[in-house]
Coordinates of C-alpha atoms in Angstrom, one line a residue:
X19 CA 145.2 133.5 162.2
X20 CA 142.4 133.5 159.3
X21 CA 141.2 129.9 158.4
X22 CA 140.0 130.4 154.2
X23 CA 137.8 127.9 153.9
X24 CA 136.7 126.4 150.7
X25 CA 133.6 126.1 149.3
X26 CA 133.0 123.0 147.5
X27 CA 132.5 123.7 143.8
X28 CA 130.6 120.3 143.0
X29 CA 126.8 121.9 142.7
X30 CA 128.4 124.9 140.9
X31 CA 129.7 122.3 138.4
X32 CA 126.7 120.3 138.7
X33 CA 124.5 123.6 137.9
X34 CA 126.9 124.3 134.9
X35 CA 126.3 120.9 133.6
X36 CA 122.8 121.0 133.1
X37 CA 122.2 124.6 131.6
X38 CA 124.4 123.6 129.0
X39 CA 122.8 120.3 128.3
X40 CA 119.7 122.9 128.4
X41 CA 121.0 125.0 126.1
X42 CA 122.2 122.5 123.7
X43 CA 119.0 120.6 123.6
X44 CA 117.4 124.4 123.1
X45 CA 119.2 124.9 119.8
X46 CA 118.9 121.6 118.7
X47 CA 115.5 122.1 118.4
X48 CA 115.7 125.9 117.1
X49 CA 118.1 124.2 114.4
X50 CA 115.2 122.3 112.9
X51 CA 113.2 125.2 111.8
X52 CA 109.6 125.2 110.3
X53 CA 108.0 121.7 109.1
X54 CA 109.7 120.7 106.2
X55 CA 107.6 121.7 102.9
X56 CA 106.5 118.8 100.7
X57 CA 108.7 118.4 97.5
X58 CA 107.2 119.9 94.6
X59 CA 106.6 118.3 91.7
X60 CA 104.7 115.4 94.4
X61 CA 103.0 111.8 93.8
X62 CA 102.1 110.8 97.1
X63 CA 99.8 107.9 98.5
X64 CA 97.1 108.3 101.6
X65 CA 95.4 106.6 103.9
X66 CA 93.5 107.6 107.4
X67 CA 90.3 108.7 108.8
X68 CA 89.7 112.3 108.2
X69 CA 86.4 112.8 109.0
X70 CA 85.6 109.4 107.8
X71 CA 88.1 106.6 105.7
X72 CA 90.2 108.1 103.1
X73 CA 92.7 106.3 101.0
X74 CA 93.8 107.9 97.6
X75 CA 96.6 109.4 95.5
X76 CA 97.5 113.0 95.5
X77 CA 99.4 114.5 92.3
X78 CA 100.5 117.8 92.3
X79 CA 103.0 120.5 90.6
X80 CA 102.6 123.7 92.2
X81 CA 104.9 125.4 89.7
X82 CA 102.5 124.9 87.4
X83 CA 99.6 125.3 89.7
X84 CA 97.9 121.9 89.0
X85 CA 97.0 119.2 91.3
X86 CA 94.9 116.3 91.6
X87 CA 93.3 113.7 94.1
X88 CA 91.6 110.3 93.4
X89 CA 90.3 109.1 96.2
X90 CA 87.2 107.6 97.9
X91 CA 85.7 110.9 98.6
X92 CA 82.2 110.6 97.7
X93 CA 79.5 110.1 100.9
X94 CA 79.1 106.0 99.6
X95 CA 82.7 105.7 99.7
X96 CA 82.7 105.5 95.7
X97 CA 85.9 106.9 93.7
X98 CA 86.3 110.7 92.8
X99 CA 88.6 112.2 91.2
X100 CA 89.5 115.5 91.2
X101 CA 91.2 118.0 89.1
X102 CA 92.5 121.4 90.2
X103 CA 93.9 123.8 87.2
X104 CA 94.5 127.2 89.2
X105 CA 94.5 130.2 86.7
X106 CA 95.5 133.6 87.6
X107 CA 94.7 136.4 88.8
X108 CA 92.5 134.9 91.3
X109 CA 90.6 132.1 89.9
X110 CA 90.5 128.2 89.2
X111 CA 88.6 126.0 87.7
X112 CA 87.9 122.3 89.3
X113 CA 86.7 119.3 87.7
X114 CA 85.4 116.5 89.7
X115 CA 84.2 112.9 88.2
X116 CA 82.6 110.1 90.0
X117 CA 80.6 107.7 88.7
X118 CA 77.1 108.8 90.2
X119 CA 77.1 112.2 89.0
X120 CA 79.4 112.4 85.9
X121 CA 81.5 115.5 85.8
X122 CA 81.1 118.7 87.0
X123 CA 83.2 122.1 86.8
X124 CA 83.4 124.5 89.6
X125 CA 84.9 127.8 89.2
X126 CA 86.6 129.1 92.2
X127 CA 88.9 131.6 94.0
X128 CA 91.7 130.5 95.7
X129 CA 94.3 128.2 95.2
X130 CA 94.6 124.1 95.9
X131 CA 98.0 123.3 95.3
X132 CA 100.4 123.6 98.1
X133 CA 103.3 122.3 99.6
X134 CA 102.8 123.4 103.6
X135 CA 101.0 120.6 106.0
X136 CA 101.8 122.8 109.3
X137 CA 101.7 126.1 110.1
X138 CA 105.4 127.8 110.2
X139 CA 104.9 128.5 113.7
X140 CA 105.1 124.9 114.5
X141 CA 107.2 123.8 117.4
X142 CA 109.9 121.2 117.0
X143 CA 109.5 117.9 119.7
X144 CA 112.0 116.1 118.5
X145 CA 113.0 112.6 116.6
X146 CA 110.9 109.6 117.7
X147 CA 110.8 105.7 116.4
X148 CA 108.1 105.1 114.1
X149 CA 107.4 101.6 113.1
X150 CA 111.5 101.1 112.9
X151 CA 112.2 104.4 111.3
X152 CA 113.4 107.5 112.9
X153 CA 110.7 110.6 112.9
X154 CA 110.8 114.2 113.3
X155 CA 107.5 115.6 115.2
X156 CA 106.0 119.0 114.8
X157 CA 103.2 120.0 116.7
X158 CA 101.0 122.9 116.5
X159 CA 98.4 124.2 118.5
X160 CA 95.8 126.1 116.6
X161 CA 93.4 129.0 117.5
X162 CA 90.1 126.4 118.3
X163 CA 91.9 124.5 120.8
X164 CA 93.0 121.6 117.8
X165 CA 96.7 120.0 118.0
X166 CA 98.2 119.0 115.1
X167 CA 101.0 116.8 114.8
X168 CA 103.3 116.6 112.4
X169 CA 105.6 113.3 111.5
X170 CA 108.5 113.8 108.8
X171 CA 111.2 111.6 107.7
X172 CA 114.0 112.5 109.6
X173 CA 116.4 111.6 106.7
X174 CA 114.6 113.1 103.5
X175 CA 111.7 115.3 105.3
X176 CA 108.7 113.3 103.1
X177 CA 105.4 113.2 105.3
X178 CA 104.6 109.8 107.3
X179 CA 101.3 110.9 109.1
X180 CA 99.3 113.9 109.8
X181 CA 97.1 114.2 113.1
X182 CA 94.5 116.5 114.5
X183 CA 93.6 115.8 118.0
X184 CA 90.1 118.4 118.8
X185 CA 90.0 120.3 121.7
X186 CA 87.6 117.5 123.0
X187 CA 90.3 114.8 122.1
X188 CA 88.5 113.2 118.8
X189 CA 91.3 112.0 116.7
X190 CA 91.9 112.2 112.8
X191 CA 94.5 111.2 110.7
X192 CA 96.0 110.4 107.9
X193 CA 99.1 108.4 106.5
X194 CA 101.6 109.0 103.6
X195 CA 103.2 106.6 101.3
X196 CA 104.7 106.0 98.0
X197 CA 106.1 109.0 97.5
X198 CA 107.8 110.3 94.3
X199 CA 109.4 113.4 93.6
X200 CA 107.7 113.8 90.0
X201 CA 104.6 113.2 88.5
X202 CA 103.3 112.3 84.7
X203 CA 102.1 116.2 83.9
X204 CA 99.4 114.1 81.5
X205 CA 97.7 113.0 85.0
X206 CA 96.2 116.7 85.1
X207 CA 94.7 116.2 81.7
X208 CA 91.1 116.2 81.9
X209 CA 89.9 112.6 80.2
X210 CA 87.5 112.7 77.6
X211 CA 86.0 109.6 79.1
X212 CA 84.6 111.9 82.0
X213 CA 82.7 114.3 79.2
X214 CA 83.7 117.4 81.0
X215 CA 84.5 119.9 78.0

C-alpha cells in the first residue's frame, strides 16, 4: 500500500505572500515617475544654506522665458536682485542690481528659467512625515559622488526642500514656501530706479 504524503503548503503561501507585497511596493514606486516639474508661471519663497545663508523670492514664467531672484546673494549678505530675459536663438541678457555696485548687464548663452529640480532619473523612496505633512522623496545620486534629495508635496507636487549631501557628507539645502501658481509679469520689468537702460 502507497502512503501520499502531503507536503505542507504554508511556506509556499508564505513565499507567495511576500513577492506580491514585493511586487506591489515595486510598482507603487514605478507609479510615481520622475520628480514632479515645478508649476509654470511660479512665485516661490526660499530659505537654506547653499553654500552660505540664502533666503529670497524666485519669480519665473518659462513660457515666456523670464525669471527673476531677489535674494541676499551678494558676498556681505546685501540684497540682489536679478533679472533673466532669455532671447532666442541662443542668448540672454541678465540684469543684476545691488546696492554696492548699481546695475550691471550680462549677456549670456544659455537659458535660466526652468521648471526641473532633479534629474528624470531620480529614484522614488517613498512618502514620509514632514513637520505634519505627508512628503514624497526623490533622491538622486549624481556622477561626483553628491546625493540629492528631493521633497514634494505629496498632494499638489509644490517643492518643500532640496538637499545635496557631498560625497564627503557636507550638507546644503534649501526650503520652499509661499508658493503661487502666477506671478505679476511687471516683476520682470527692469526698474528705472536701478539705471540699467
Amino acid at each position: 500500500m502507497s502512503v501520499h504524503r502531503q507536503r505542507s503548503t504554508a511556506p509556499l503561501l508564505w513565499a507567495m505572500a511576500v513577492v506580491a507585497a514585493l511586487a506591489v511596493l515595486v510598482a507603487g514606486a514605478g507609479a510615481q515617475g520622475p520628480p514632479p516639474l515645478l508649476p509654470d508661471p511660479l512665485t516661490m519663497d526660499f530659505t537654506g544654506r547653499w553654500g552660505k545663508a540664502i533666503n529670497g523670492t524666485l519669480y519665473q514664467n518659462c513660457l515666456q522665458m523670464l525669471a527673476r531672484v531677489d535674494a541676499n546673494a551678494t558676498i556681505d549678505g546685501s540684497p540682489l536682485q536679478t533679472i533673466y530675459v532669455d532671447r532666442f536663438p541662443a542668448n540672454a541678457v541678465q540684469y543684476q542690481y545691488d546696492s554696492l555696485h548699481g546695475c550691471r548687464v550680462v549677456q549670456y548663452a544659455g537659458a535660466y528659467c526652468g521648471t526641473r529640480l532633479m534629474p528624470y532619473s531620480s529614484i522614488f523612496k517613498g512618502t514620509v512625515n514632514m513637520k505634519g505633512e505627508d512628503v514624497n522623496l526623490w533622491t538622486a545620486l549624481l556622477k561626483d559622488g553628491t546625493t540629492l534629495n528631493f521633497w514634494a508635496d505629496a498632494e499638489s507636487g509644490w517643492p518643500v526642500k532640496l538637499e545635496s549631501v557631498s560625497a564627503t557628507g557636507s550638507t546644503q539645502e534649501i526650503t520652499f514656501s509661499n508658493i503661487e501658481t502666477n506671478v505679476n509679469i511687471n516683476v520682470f520689468n527692469v526698474p528705472s530706479s536701478w539705471r540699467c537702460l
